[in-house]
mmCIF file with all atom_site columns, C-alpha atoms in Angstrom:
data_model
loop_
_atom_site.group_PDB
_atom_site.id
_atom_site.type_symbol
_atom_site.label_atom_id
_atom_site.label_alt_id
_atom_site.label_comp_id
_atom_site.label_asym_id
_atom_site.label_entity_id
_atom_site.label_seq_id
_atom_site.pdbx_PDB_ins_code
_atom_site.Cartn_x
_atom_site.Cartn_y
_atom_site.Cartn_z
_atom_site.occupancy
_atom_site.B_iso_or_equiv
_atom_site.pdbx_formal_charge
_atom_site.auth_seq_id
_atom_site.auth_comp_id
_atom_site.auth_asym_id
_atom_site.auth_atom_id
_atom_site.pdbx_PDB_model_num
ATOM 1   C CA . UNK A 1 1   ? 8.935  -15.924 8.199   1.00 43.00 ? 1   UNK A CA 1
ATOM 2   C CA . UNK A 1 2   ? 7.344  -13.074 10.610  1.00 46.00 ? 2   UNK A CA 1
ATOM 3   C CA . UNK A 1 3   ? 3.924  -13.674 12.035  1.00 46.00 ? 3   UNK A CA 1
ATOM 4   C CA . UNK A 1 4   ? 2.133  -10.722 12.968  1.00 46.00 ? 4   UNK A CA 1
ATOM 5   C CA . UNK A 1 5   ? 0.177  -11.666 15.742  1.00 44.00 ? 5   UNK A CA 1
ATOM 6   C CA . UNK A 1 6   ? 1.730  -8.632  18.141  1.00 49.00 ? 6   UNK A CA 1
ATOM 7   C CA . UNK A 1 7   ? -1.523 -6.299  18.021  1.00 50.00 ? 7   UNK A CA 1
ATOM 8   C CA . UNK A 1 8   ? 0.142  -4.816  20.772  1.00 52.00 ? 8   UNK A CA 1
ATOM 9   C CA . UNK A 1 9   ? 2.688  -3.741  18.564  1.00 55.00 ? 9   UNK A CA 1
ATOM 10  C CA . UNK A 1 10  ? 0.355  -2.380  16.005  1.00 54.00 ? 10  UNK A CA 1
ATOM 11  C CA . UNK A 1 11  ? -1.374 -0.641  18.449  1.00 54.00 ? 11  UNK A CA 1
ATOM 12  C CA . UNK A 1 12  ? 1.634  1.385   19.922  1.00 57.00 ? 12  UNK A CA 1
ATOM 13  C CA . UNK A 1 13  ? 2.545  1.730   16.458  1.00 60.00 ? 13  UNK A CA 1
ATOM 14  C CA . UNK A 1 14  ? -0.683 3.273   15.480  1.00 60.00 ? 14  UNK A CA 1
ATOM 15  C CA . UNK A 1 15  ? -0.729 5.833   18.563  1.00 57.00 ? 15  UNK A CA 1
ATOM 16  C CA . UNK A 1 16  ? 3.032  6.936   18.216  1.00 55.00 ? 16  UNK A CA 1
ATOM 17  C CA . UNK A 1 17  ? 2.443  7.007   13.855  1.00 58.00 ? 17  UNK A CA 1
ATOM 18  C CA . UNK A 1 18  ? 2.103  10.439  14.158  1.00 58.00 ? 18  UNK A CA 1
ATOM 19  C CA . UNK A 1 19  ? 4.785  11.215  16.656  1.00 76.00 ? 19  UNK A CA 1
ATOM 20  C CA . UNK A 1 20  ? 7.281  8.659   15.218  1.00 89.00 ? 20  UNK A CA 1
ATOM 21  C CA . UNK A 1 21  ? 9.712  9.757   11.668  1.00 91.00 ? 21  UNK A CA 1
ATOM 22  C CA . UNK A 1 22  ? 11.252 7.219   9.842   1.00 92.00 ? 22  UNK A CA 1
ATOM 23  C CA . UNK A 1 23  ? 14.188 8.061   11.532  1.00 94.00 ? 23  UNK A CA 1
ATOM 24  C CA . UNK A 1 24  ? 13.393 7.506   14.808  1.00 95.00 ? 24  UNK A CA 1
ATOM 25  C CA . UNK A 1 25  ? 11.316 3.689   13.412  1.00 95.00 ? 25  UNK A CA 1
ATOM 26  C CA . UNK A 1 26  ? 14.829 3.186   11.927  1.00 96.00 ? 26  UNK A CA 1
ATOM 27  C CA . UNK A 1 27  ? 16.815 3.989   15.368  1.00 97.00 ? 27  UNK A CA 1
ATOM 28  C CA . UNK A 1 28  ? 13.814 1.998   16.959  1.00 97.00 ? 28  UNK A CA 1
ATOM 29  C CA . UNK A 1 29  ? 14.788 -1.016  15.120  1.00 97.00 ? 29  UNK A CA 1
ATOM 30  C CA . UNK A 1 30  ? 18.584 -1.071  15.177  1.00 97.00 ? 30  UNK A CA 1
ATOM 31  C CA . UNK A 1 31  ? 18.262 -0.824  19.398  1.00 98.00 ? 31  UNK A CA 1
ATOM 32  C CA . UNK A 1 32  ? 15.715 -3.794  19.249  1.00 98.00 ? 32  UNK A CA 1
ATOM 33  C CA . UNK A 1 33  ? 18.114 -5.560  16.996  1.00 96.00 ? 33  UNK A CA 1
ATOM 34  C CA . UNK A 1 34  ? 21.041 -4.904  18.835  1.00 95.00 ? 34  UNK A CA 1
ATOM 35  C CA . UNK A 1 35  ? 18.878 -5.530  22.742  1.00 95.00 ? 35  UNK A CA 1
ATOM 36  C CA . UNK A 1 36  ? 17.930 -8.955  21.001  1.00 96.00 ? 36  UNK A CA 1
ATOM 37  C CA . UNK A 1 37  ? 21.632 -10.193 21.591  1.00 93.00 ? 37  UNK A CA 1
ATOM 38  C CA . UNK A 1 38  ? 23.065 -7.999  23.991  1.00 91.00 ? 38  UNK A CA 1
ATOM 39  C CA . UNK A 1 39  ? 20.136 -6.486  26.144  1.00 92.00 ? 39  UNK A CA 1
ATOM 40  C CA . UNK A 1 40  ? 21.064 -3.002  25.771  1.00 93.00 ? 40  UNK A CA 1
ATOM 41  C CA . UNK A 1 41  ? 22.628 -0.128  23.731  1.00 95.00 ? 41  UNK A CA 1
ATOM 42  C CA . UNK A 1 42  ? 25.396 1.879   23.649  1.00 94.00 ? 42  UNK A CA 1
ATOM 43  C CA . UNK A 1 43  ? 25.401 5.541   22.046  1.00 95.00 ? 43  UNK A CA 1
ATOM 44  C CA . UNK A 1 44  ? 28.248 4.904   20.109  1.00 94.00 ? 44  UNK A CA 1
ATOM 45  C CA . UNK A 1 45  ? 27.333 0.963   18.704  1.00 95.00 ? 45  UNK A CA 1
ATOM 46  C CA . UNK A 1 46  ? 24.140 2.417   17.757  1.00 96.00 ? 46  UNK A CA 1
ATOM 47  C CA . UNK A 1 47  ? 26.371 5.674   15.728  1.00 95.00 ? 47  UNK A CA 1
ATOM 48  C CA . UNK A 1 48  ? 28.632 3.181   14.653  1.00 96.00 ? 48  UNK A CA 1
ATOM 49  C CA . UNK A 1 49  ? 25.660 0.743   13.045  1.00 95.00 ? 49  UNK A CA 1
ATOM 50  C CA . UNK A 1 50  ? 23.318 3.500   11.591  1.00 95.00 ? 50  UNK A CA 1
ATOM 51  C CA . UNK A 1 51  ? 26.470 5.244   10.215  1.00 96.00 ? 51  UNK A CA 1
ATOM 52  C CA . UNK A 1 52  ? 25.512 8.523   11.643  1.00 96.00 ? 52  UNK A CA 1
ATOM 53  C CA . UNK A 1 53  ? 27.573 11.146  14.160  1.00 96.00 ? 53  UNK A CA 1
ATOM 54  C CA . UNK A 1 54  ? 27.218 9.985   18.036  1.00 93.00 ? 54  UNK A CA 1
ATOM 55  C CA . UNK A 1 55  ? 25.563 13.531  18.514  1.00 94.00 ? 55  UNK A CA 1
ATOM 56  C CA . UNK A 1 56  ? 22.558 12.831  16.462  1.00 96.00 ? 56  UNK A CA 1
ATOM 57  C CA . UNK A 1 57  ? 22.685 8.945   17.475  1.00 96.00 ? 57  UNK A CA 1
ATOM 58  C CA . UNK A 1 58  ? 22.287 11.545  21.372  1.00 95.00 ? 58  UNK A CA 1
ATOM 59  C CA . UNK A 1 59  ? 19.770 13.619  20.232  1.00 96.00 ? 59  UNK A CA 1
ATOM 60  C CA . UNK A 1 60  ? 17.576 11.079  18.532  1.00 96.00 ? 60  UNK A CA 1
ATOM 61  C CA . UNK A 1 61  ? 17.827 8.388   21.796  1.00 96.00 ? 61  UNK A CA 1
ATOM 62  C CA . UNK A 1 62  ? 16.570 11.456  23.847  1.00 95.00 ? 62  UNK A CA 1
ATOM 63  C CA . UNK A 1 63  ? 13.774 12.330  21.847  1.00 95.00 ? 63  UNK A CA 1
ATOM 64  C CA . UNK A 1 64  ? 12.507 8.544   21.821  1.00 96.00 ? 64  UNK A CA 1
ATOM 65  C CA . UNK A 1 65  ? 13.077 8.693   25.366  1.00 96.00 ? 65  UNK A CA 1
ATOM 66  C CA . UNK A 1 66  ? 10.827 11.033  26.210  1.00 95.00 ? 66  UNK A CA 1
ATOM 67  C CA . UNK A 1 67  ? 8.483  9.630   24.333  1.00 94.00 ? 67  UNK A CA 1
ATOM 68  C CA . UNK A 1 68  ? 8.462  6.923   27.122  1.00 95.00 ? 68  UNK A CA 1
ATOM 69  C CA . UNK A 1 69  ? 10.142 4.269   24.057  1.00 96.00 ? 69  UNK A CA 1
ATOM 70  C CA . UNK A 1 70  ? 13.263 3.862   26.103  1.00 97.00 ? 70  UNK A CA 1
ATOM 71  C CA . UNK A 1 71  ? 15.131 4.298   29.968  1.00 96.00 ? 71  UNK A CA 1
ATOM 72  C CA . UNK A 1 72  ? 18.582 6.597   28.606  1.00 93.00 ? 72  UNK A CA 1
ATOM 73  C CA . UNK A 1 73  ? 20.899 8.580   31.196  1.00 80.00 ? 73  UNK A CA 1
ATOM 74  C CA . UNK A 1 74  ? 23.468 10.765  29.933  1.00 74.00 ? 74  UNK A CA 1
ATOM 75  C CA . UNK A 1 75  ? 26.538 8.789   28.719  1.00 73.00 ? 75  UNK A CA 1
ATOM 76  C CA . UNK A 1 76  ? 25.113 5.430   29.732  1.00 76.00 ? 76  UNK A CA 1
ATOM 77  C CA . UNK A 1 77  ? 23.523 2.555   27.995  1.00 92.00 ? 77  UNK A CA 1
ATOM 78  C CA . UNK A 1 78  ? 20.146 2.679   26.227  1.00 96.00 ? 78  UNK A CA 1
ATOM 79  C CA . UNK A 1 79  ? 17.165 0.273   27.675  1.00 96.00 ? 79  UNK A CA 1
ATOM 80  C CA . UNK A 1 80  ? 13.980 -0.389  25.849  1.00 97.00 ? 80  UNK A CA 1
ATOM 81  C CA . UNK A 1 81  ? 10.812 0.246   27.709  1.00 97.00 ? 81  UNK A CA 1
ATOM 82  C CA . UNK A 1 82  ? 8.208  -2.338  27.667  1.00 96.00 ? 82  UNK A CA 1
ATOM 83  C CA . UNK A 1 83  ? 6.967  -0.055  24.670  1.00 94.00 ? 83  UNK A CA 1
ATOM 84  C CA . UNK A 1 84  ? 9.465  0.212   23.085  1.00 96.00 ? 84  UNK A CA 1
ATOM 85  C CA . UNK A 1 85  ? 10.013 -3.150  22.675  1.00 96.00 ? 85  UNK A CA 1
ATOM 86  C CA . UNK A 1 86  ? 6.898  -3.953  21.625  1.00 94.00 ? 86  UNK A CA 1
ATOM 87  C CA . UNK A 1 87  ? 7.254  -1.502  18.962  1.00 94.00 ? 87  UNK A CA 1
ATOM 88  C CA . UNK A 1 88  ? 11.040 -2.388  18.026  1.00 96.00 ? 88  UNK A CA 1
ATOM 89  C CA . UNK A 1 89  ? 9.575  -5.776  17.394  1.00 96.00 ? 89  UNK A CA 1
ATOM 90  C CA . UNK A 1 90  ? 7.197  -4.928  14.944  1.00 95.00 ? 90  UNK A CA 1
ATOM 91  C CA . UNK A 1 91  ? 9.311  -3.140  13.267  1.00 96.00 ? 91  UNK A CA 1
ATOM 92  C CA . UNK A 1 92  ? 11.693 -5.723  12.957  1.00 97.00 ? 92  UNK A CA 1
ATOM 93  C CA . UNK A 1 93  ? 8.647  -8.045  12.203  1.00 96.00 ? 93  UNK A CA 1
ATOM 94  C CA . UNK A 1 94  ? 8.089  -5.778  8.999   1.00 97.00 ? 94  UNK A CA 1
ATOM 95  C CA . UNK A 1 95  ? 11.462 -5.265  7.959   1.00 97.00 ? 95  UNK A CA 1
ATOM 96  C CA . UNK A 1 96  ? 12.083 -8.727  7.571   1.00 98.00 ? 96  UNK A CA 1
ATOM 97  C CA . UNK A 1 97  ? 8.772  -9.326  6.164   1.00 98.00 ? 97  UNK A CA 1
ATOM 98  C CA . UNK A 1 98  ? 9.102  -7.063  3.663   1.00 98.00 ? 98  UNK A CA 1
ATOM 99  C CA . UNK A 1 99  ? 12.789 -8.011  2.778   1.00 98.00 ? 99  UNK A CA 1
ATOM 100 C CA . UNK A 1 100 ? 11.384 -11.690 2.147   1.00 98.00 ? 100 UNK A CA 1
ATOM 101 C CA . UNK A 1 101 ? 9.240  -10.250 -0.412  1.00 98.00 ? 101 UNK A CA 1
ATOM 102 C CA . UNK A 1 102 ? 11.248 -8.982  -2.179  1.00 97.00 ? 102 UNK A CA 1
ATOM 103 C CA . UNK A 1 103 ? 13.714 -11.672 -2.100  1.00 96.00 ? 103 UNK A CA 1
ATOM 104 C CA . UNK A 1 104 ? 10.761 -14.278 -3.106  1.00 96.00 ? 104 UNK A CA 1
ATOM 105 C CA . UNK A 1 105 ? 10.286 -11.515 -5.967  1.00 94.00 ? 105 UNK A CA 1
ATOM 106 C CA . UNK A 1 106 ? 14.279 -12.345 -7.169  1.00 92.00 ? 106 UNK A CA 1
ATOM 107 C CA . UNK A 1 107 ? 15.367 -9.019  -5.809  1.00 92.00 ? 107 UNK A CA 1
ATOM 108 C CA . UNK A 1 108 ? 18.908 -9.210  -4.663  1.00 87.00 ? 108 UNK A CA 1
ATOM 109 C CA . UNK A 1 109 ? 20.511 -6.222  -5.823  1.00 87.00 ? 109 UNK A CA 1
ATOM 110 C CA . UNK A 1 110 ? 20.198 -3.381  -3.208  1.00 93.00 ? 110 UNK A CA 1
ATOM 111 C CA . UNK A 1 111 ? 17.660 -5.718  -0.833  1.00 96.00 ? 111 UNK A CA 1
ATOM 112 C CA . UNK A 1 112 ? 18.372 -3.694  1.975   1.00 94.00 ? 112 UNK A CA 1
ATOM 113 C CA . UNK A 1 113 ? 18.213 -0.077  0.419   1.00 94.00 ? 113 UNK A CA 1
ATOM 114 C CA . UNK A 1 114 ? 14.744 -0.932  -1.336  1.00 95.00 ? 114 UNK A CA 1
ATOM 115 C CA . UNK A 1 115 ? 13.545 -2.560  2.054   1.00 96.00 ? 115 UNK A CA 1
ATOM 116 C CA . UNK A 1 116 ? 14.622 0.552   4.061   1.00 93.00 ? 116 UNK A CA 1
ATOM 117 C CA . UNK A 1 117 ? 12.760 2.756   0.980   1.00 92.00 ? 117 UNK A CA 1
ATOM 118 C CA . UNK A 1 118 ? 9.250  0.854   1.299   1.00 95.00 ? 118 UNK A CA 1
ATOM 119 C CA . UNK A 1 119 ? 8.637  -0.359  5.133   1.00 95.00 ? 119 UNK A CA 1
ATOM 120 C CA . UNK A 1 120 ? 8.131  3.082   6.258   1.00 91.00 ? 120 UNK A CA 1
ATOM 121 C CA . UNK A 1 121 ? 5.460  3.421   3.612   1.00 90.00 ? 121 UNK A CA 1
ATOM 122 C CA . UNK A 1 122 ? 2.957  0.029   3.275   1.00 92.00 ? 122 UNK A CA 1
ATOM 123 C CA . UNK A 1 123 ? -0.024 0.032   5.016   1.00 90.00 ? 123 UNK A CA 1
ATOM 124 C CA . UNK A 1 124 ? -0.729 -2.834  8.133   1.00 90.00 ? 124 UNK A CA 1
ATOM 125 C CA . UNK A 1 125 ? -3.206 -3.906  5.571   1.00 93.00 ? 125 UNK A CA 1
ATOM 126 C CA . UNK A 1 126 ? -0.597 -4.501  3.324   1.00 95.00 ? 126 UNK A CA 1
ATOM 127 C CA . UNK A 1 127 ? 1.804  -6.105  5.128   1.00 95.00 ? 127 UNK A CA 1
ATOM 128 C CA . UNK A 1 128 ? -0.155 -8.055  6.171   1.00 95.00 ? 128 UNK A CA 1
ATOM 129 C CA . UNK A 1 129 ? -1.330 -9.341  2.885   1.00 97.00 ? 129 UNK A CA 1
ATOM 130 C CA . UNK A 1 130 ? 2.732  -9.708  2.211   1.00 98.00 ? 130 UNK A CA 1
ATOM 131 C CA . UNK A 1 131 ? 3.408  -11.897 4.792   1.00 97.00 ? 131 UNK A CA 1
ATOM 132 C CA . UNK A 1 132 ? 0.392  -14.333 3.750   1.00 98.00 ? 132 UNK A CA 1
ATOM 133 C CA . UNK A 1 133 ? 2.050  -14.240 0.464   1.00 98.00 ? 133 UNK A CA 1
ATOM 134 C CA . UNK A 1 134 ? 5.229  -15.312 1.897   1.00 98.00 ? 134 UNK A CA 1
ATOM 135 C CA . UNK A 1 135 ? 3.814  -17.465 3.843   1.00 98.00 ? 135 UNK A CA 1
ATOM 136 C CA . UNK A 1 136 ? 1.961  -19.331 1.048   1.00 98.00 ? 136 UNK A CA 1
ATOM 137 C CA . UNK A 1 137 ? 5.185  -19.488 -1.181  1.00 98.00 ? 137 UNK A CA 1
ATOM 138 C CA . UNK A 1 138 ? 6.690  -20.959 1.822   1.00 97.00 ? 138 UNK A CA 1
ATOM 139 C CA . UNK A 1 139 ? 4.329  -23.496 1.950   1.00 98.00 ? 139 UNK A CA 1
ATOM 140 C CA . UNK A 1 140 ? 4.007  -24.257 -1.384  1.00 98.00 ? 140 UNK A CA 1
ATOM 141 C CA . UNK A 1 141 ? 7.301  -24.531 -2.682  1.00 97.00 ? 141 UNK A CA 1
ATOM 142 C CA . UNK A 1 142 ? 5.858  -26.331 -6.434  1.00 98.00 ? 142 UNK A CA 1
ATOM 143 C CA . UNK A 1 143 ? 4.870  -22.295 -6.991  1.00 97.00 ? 143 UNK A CA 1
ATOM 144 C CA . UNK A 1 144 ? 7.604  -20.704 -5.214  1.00 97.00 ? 144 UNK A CA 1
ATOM 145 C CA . UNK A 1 145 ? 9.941  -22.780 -8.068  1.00 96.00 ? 145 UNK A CA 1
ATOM 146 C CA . UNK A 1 146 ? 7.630  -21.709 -10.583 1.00 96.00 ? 146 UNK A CA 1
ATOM 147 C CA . UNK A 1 147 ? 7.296  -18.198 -9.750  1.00 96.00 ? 147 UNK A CA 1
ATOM 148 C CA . UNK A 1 148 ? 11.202 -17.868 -8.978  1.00 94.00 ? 148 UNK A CA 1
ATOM 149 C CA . UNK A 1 149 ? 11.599 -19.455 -13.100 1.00 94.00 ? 149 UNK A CA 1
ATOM 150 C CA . UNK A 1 150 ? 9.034  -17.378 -14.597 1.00 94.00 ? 150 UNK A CA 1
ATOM 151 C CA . UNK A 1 151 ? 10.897 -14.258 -12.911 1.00 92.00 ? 151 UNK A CA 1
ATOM 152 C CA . UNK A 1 152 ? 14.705 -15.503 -14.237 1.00 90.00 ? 152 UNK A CA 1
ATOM 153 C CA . UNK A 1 153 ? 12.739 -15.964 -17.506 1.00 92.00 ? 153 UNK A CA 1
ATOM 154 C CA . UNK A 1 154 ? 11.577 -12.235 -17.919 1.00 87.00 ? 154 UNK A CA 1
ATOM 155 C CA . UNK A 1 155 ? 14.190 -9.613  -19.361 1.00 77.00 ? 155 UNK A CA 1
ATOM 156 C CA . UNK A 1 156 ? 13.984 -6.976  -16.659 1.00 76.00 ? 156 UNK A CA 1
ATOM 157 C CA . UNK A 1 157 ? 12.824 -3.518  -17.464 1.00 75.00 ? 157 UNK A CA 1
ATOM 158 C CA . UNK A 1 158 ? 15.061 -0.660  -18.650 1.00 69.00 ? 158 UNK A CA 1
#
């Protein structure tokens, strides 16, 4: 369960919104994830993980480092900045928060393809509000059974 008590985070996120694609939030991410265990990046890891062509994995790692998100030299290893961090952990914050929704709403098929469609789209308002939700069914399990058997009980739309 993600708490979102990194304003920090919101407020890089907020200043960069309009300078950041989904693209780049989605390479964002994938270094965090991978920096979490490892400390760093390497071009072609980060190709290999987002399934993409170590040229555009290149292109895209020099375009979020000049927006100050990470320390890249030429055919070394990729470094978050203190920034980018912060941001990378958000955005991991709200990927998994959203992915628990959706698993607490019985979605299993395609969890990751339906997370990736919405997290670049929901408000901080929002999100918010979904991670109380989680939270709540997470602390009161009585209505997370209930909710999870009124769900299985429902034929699903066609």
């Amino acid at each position: 369960m993600s708490k979102f008590h990194t304003v920090r985070g919101y407020q890089l996120l907020s200043q960069n919104k309009n300078l950041l694609t989904s693209a780049m939030e989605d390479y964002l991410e994938m270094i965090y994830r991978n920096s979490l265990k490892e400390g760093y990046m390497r071009i072609n890891t980060l190709s290999e993980l987002l399934n993409v062509a170590a040229p555009s994995a290149t292109k895209m790692v020099q375009k979020l480092s000049k927006l100050g998100l990470l320390d890249y030299k030429k055919y070394g290893i990729i470094f978050l900045t203190e920034n980018g961090r912060e941001i990378g952990k958000f955005l991991l914050e709200r990927h998994n928060t959203i992915q628990e929704f959706l698993g607490n709403l019985g979605v299993s098929e395609d969890i990751l393809t339906e997370t990736e469609l919405i997290e670049h789209y929901v408000s901080l308002a929002t999100l918010n509000k979904i991670g109380l939700f989680n939270k709540f069914l997470l602390d009161n399990a009585d209505i997370s059974n209930k909710l999870t058997a009124y769900i299985r009980s429902k034929k699903p739309y066609k």
